[in-house]
XYZ file of C-alpha atoms in Angstrom:
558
model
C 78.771 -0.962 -3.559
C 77.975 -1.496 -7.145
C 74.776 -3.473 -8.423
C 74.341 -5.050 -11.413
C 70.866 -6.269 -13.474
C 70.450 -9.006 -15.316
C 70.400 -8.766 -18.950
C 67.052 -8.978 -20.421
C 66.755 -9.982 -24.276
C 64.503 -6.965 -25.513
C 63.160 -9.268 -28.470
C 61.560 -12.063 -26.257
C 60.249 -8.866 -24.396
C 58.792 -7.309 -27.554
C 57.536 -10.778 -28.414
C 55.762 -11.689 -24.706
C 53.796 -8.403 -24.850
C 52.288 -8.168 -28.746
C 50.898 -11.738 -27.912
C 49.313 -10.392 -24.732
C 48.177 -7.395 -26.764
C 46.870 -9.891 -29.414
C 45.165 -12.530 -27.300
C 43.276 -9.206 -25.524
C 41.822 -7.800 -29.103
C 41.027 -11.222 -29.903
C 38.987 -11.215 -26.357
C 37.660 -7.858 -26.868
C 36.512 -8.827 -30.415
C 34.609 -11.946 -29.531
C 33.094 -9.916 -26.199
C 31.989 -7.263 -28.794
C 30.694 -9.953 -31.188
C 28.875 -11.329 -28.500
C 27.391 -8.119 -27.427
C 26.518 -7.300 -30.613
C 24.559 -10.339 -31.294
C 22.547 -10.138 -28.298
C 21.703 -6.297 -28.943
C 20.666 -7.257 -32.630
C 18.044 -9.282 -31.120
C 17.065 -7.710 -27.798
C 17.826 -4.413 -28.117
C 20.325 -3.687 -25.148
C 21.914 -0.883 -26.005
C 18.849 1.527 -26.911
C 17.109 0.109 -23.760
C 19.936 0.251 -21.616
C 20.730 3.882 -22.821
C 17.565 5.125 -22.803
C 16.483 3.846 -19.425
C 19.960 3.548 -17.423
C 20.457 7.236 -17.086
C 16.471 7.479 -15.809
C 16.478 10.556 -13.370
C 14.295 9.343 -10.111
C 13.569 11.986 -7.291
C 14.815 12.303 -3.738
C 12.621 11.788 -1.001
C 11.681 9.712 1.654
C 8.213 8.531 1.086
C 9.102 7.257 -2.017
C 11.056 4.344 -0.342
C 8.128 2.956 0.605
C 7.571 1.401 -2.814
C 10.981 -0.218 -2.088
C 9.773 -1.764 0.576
C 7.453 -3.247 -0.794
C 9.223 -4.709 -3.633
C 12.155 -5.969 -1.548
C 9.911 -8.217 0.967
C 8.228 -9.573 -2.059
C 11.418 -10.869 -3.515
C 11.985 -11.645 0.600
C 8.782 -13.657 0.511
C 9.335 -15.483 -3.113
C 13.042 -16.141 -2.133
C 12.056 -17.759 1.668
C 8.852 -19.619 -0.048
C 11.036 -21.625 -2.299
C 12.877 -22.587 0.377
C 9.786 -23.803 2.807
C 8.438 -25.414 -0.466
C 11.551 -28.060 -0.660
C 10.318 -29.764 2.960
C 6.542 -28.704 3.125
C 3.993 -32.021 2.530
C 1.273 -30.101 1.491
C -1.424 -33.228 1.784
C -4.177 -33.748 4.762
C -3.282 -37.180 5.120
C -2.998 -38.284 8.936
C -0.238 -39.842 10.340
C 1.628 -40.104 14.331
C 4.062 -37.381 15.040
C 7.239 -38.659 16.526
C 10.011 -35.583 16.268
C 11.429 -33.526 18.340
C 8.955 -31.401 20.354
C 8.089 -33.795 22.877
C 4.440 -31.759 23.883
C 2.991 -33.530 20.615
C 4.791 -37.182 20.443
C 1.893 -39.558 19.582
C -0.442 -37.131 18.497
C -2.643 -37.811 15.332
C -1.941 -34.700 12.534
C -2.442 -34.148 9.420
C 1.071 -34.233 7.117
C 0.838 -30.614 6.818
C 1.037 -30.164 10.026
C 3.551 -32.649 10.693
C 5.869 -31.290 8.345
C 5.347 -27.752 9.657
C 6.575 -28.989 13.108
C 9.631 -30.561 10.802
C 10.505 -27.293 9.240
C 10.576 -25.749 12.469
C 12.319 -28.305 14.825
C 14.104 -30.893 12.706
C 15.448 -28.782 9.502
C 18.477 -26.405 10.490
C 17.313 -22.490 10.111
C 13.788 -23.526 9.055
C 12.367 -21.865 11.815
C 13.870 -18.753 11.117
C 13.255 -18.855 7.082
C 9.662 -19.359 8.399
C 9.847 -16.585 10.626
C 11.424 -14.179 8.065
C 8.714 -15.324 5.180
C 5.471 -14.431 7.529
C 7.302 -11.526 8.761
C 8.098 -10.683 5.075
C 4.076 -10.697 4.419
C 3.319 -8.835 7.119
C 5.714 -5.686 6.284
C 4.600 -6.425 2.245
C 0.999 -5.659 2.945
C 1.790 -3.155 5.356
C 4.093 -0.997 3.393
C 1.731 -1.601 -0.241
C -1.388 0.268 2.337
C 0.797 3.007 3.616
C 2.354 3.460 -0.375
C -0.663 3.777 -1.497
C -1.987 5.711 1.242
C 0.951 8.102 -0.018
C -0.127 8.016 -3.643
C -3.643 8.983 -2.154
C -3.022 12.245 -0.240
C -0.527 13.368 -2.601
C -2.764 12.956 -5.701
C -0.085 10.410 -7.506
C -3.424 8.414 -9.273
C -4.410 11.484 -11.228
C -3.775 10.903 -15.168
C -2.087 8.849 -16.512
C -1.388 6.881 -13.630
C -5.118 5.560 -12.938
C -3.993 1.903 -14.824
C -1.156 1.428 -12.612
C -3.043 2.847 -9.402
C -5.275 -0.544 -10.484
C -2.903 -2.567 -10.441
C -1.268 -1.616 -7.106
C -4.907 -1.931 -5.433
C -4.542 -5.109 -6.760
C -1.554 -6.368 -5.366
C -2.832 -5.453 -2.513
C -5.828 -7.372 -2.427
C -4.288 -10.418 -3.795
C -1.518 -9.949 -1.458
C -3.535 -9.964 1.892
C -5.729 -13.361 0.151
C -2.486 -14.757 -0.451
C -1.662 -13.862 3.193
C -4.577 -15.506 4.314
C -3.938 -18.888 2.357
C -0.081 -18.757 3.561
C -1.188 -19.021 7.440
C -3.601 -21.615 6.705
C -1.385 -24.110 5.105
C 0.091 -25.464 8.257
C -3.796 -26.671 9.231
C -3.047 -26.137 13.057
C -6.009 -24.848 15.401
C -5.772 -21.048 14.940
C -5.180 -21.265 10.658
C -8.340 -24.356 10.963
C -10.712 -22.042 12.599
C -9.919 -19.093 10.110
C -10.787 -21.410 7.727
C -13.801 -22.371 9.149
C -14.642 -18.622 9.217
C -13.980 -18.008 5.659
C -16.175 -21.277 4.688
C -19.217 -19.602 6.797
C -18.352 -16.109 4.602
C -18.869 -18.232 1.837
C -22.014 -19.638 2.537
C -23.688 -16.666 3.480
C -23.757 -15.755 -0.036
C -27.101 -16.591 -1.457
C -27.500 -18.952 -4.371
C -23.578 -19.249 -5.224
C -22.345 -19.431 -1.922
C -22.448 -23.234 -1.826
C -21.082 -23.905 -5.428
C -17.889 -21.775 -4.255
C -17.480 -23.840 -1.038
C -18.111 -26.674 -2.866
C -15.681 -25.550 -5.748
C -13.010 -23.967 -3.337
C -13.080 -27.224 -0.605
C -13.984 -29.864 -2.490
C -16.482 -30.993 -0.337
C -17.782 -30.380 2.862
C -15.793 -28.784 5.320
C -13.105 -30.058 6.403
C -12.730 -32.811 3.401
C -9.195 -33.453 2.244
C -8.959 -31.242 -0.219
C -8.331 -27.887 1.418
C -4.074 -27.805 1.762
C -3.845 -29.051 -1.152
C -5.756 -26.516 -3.436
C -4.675 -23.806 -1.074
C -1.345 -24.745 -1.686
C -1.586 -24.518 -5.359
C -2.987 -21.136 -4.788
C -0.769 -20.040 -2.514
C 2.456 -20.915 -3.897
C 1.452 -20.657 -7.766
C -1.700 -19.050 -9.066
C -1.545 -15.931 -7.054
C 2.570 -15.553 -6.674
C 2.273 -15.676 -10.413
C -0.699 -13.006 -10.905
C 1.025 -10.777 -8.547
C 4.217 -10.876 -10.565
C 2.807 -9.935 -13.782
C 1.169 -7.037 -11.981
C 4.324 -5.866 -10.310
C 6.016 -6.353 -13.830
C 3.414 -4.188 -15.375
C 3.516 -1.655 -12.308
C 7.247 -1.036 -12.563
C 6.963 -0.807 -16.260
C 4.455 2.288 -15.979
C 6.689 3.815 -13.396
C 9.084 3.772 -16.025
C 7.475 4.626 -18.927
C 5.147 7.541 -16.877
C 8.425 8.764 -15.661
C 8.045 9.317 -11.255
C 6.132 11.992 -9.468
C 7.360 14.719 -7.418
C 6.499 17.287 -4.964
C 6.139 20.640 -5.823
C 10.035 22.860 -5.507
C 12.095 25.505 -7.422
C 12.739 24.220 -10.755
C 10.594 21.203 -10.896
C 7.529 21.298 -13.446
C 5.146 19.008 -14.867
C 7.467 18.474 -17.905
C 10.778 17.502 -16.062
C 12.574 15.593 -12.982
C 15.014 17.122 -10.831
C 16.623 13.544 -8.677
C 19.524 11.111 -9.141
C 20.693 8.786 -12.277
C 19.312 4.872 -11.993
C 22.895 4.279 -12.378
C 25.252 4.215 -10.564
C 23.484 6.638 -7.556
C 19.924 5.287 -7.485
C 21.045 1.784 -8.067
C 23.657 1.968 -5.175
C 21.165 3.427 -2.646
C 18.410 0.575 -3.882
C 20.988 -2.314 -3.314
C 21.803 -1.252 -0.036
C 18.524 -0.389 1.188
C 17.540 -3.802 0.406
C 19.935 -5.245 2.538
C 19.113 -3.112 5.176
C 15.265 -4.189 4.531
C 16.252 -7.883 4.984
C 18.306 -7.387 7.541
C 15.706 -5.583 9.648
C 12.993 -8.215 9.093
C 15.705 -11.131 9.760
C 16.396 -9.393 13.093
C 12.459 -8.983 13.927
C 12.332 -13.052 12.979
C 14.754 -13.829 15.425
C 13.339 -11.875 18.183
C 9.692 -11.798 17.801
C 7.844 -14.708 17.342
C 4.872 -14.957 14.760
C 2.527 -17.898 14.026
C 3.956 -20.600 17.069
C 1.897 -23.713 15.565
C 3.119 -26.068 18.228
C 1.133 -23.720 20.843
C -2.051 -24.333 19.122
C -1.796 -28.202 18.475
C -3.192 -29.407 14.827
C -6.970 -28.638 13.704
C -9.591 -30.480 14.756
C -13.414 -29.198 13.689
C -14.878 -29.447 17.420
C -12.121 -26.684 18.144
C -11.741 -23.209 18.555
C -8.181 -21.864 19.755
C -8.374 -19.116 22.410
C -7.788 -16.006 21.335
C -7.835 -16.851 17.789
C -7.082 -13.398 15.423
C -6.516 -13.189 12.085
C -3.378 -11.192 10.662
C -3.846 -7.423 11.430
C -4.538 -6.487 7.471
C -7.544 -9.152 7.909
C -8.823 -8.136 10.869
C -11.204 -5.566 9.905
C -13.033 -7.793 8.040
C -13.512 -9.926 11.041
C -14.642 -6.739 12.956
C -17.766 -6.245 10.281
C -18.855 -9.384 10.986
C -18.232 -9.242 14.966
C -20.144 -5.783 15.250
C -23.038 -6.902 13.111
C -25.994 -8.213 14.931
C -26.991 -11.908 14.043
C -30.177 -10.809 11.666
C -31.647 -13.718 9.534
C -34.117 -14.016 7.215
C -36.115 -17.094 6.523
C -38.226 -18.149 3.436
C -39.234 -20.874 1.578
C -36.919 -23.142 3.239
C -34.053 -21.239 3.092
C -31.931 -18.971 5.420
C -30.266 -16.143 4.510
C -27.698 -15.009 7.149
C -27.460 -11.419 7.404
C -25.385 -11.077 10.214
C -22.287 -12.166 7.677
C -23.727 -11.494 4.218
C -24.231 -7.800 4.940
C -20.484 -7.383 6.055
C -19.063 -9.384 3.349
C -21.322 -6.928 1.078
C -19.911 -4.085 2.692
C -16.144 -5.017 2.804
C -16.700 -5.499 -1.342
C -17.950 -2.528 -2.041
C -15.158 -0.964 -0.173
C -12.864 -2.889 -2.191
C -14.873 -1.120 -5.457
C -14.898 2.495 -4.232
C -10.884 2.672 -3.383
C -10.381 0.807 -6.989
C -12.459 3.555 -8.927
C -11.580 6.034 -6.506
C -9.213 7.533 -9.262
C -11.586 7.804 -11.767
C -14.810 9.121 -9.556
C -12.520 11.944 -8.735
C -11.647 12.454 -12.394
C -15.212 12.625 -13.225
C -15.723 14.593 -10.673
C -12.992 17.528 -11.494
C -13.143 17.151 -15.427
C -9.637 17.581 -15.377
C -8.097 15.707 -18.436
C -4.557 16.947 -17.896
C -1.845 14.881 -16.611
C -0.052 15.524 -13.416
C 3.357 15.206 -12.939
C 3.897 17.637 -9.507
C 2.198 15.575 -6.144
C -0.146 18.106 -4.090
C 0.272 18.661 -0.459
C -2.719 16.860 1.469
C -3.879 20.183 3.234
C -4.752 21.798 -0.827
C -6.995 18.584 -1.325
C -9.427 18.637 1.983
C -12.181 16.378 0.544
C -9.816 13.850 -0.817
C -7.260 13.978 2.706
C -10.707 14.053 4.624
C -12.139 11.029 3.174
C -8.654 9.177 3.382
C -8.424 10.140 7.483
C -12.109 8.837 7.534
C -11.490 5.871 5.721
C -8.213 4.645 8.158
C -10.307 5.956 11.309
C -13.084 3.228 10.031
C -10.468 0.863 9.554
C -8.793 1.329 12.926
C -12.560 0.921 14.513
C -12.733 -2.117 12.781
C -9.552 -3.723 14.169
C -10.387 -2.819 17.557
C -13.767 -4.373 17.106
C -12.176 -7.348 15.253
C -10.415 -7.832 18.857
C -13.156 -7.384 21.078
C -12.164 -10.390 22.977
C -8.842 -9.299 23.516
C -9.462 -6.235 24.859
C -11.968 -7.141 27.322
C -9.750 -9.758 29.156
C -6.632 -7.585 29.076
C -8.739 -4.600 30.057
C -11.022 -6.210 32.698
C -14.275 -4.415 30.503
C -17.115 -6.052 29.103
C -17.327 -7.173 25.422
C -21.086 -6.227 24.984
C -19.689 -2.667 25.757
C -16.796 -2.630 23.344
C -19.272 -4.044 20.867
C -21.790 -1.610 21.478
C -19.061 1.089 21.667
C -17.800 -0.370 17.850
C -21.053 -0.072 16.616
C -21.730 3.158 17.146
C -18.203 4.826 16.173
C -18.801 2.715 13.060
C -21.089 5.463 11.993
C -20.051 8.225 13.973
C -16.266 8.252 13.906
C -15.940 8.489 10.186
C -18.156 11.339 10.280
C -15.782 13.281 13.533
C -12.625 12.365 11.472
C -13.848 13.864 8.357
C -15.022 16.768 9.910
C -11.940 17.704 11.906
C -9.453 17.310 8.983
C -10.921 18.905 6.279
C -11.618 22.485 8.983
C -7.521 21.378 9.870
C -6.755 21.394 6.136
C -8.186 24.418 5.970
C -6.901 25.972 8.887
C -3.290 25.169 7.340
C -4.249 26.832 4.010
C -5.039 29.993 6.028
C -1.742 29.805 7.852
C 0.071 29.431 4.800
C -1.403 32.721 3.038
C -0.797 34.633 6.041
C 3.081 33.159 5.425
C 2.891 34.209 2.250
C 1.638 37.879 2.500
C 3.437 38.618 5.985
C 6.228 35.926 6.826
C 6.994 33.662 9.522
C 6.649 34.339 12.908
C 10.259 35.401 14.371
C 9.394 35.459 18.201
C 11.034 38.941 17.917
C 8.825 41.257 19.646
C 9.126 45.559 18.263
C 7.965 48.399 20.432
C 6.786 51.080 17.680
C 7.712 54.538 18.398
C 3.776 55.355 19.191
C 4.244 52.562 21.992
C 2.417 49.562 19.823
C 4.044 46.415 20.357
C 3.752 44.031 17.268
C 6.318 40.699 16.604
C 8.561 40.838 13.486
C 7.882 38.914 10.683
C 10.236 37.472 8.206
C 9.746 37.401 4.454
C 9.819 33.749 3.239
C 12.975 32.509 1.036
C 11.862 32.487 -3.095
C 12.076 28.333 -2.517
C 9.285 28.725 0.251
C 7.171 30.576 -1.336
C 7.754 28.601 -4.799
C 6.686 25.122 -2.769
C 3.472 26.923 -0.906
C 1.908 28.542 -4.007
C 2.926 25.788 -6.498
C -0.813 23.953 -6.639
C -3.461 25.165 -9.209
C -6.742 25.923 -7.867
C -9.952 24.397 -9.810
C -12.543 26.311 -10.034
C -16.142 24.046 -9.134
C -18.147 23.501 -11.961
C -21.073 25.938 -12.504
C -24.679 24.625 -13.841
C -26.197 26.053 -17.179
C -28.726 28.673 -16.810
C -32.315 27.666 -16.265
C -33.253 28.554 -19.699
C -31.373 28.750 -22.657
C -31.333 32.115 -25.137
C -34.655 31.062 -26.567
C -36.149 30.999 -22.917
C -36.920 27.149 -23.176
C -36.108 25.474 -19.425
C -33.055 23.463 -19.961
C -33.313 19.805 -18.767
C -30.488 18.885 -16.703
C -29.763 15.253 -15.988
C -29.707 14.243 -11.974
C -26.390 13.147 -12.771
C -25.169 16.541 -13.831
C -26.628 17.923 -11.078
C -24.950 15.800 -8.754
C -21.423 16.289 -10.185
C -21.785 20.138 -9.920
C -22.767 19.290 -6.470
C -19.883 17.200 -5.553
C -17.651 19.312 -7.529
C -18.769 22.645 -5.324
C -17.696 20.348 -2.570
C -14.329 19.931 -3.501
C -13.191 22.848 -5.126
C -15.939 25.876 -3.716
C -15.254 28.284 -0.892
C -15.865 26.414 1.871
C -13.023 23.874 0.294
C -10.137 25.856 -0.562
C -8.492 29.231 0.676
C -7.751 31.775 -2.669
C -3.911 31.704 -2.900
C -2.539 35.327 -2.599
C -2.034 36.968 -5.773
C 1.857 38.411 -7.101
C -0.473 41.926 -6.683
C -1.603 41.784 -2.869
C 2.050 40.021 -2.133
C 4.018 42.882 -3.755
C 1.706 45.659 -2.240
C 2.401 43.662 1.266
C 5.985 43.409 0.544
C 6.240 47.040 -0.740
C 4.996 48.196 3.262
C 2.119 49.463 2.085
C -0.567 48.375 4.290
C 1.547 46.053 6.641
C 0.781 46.192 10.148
């Protein structure tokens, strides 16, 4: 059987493919035109090539920035959707929608159109869901990040600025929190409101002009959704987003931290390329971040408004709690005793000024934290290599200290709650609060700087005679000791990376004339402070390459 082709004219041929081949330069010249024009303004290709190739580091912790910046853009991206059916305006009108319960009940329009997002428009319940949700992991995952960047010594120089500015996307974010739950004005976000207002007002002299400035009246007025509204959805949104512009932009430009391992030094960065490997593990991750929080949205229910009914002022909604990140402030004011002062026909209300006081100055001491520990070292170098928490026991003692206050806090926050579910009294739980306020602090910081220190121990015994092997040796004079095995060059590299500061020593009484030398109270209490952190009772001497080659030699092992 014989086949035959059809003949093909080789000049058509010829012909069909140069004007392919032209019509694609022709393409390719106008793309490069194109690119060329944007670069001559904007600079694409130097900033593309310089910062493309960025080398980022491995490791798990450091995801938890990504968390953070993916239910942000979760929270932004599920906001503009609530904002195209929310009515933020206290207007009152008659509900008549779906959830029968509240047919010909008098609301406000915020409320109304709350219950309309959640009943009448299709997925709005779950895009509400998914955008509290979204807050609730954002603030979350910014205190344990920077809880991270705390222990491990990430805000040393020259990362103090952008420590700043993650403290304040913190702050702004659990405000913004605050004002987010409040918009639908129902009975629970109403009486946090109410509890902000008497915050407010505790505050002598300009306590009332803020009410009066932040209301627009007296409370409840008609002003409230409104302005919180504006400062919900635009004001702080758009603060926050410069900041997390700015933040990203000295991660970049500071290059990223990383823990202490064979080859890595305060001058380099042993991880993956942005692109393609760190890009490809970002996208996905965020995915997985969304998807986790859109599962969570559909199963667990946060903020039910139509269980609480909308606000009225002779109200209060059983069991009414903040969000958790807010609760703590709620537990100053609940474990404070009701103390007033009156004078010259005024009151001044202890009870919440002195909390409010107290949760500000917090606020100041973890914001300056970076640079009272700078002062307090005199170290001007920068840091590039993260310490393990067990090297820094003041700093990991007063961060333990600092949660175990916070934890009190929530628990006394709740006191309600956990005297109904546990059957106990709320005078005792109170009473109980109060004094682990002072005393539990103290336990915490006690226990885990002596644990810090016990691990410092353990790891110069590593160093100088290995790991324990559970193999146990009978010596030929019948001694029976347990084996030991020599760490790998890696281990030892990672356990004796960290420098050790040396505490800062006062001048001599008198100087080489014999004139007494003056020394400021303030010098005196930085040498004090600085004995603290770095003297013996602080830090364990690291083994020296002398005792650990005289150990490894056999001379003098056990």
């Amino acid at each position: 059987m014989t086949t035959h082709a059809e003949p093909t004219s080789v000049g058509d041929h010829d012909d069909h493919q140069v004007g392919h081949s032209e019509a694609g330069v022709d393409q390719a010249h106008i793309g490069e035109k194109a690119a060329d024009w944007v670069d001559g303004r904007l600079g694409v290709y130097g900033l593309a090539k310089a910062n493309l190739r960025k080398i980022f580091p491995d490791h798990w912790s450091f995801m938890l920035g990504e968390i953070c910046l993916y239910s942000f853009i979760i929270i932004i991206l599920t906001g503009v959707y609530l904002t195209l059916f929310f009515t933020p305006s206290m207007g009152e009108v008659v509900y008549h929608g779906s959830y029968t319960p509240l047919n010909g009940i008098r609301m406000s329009e915020a409320y109304k159109s709350t219950l309309d997002i959640s009943f009448d428009v299709r997925g709005g319940l779950l895009i509400r869901q998914i955008h509290h949700w979204a807050a609730i992991v954002f603030v979350a995952a910014m205190l344990v990040h920077m809880m991270r960047v705390f222990f491990t010594g990430a805000f040393r120089k020259p990362r103090e600025i952008n420590w700043l500015f993650g403290f304040l996307l913190l702050f702004l974010g659990m405000f913004d929190g605050f004002m987010g739950y409040s918009l639908p004005d129902d009975l629970l976000s109403g009486t946090g409101i109410r509890f902000m207002e008497g915050a407010i007002l505790s505050m002598p002299i300009v306590g009332t002009y803020i009410a009066m400035f932040l209301y627009g009246g007296q409370f409840p007025g008609n002003d409230i959704i409104p302005r919180f509204y504006t400062i919900h959805v635009l004001l702080i949104p758009g603060i926050m987003l410069g900041l997390l512009v700015a933040h990203l932009i000295l991660v970049f430009y500071h290059k990223h931290t990383q823990f202490a391992g064979p080859g890595r030094t305060e001058k380099n960065v042993i991880g993956m390329p942005l692109m393609p490997v760190y890009m490809a593990k970002a996208g996905g991750f965020f995915f997985l971040v969304f998807g986790v929080i859109a599962m969570v949205s559909a199963i667990a229910s946060v903020n039910p408004i139509w269980a609480y009914g909308p606000y009225r002022p002779d109200q209060v909604s059983t069991d009414a709690q903040p969000d958790w990140y807010m609760g703590f402030s709620e537990g100053l004011i609940r474990i404070m005793p009701g103390w007033e002062i009156r004078a010259w026909g005024h009151t001044l209300v202890l009870g919440v000024f002195i909390p409010l006081m107290i949760f500000g100055l917090v606020m100041i001491v973890i914001a300056v934290y970076p640079f009272l520990e700078g002062w307090i070292t005199g170290d001007k170098r920068e840091h590039h290599i993260l310490d393990r928490p067990r090297n820094a026991p003041m700093r990991t003692a007063f961060g333990v200290a600092w949660i175990t206050e916070y934890i009190i806090l929530l628990i006394a926050g709740g006191n309600d709650l956990f005297a109904t579910h546990f059957n106990l009294s709320i005078n005792t739980i109170t009473w109980a609060c109060r004094i682990l306020f002072f005393v539990g602090p103290v336990i915490a910081f006690t226990i885990t700087k002596r644990w810090c220190i016990g691990l410092q121990r353990n790891d110069r015994d590593k160093v100088l005679h290995g790991r324990e092997t559970g193999t146990i040796k009978r010596l030929p004079h019948g001694e029976f000791i347990e084996v030991h095995a020599q760490l790998s060059p890696e281990a030892l590299h990672t356990i004796t990376a960290h420098e050790q500061f040396q505490p800062m020593e006062l001048p001599a009484e008198v100087d080489e004339n014999g004139v007494k030398r003056k020394v400021s109270l303030l010098t005196r209490t930085r040498a004090k402070l600085s004995q603290s952190y770095f003297g013996e009772a602080a830090q364990i001497p690291k083994p020296t390459p002398e005792e650990h080659a005289e150990i490894t030699s056999g001379h003098g092992h056990h």
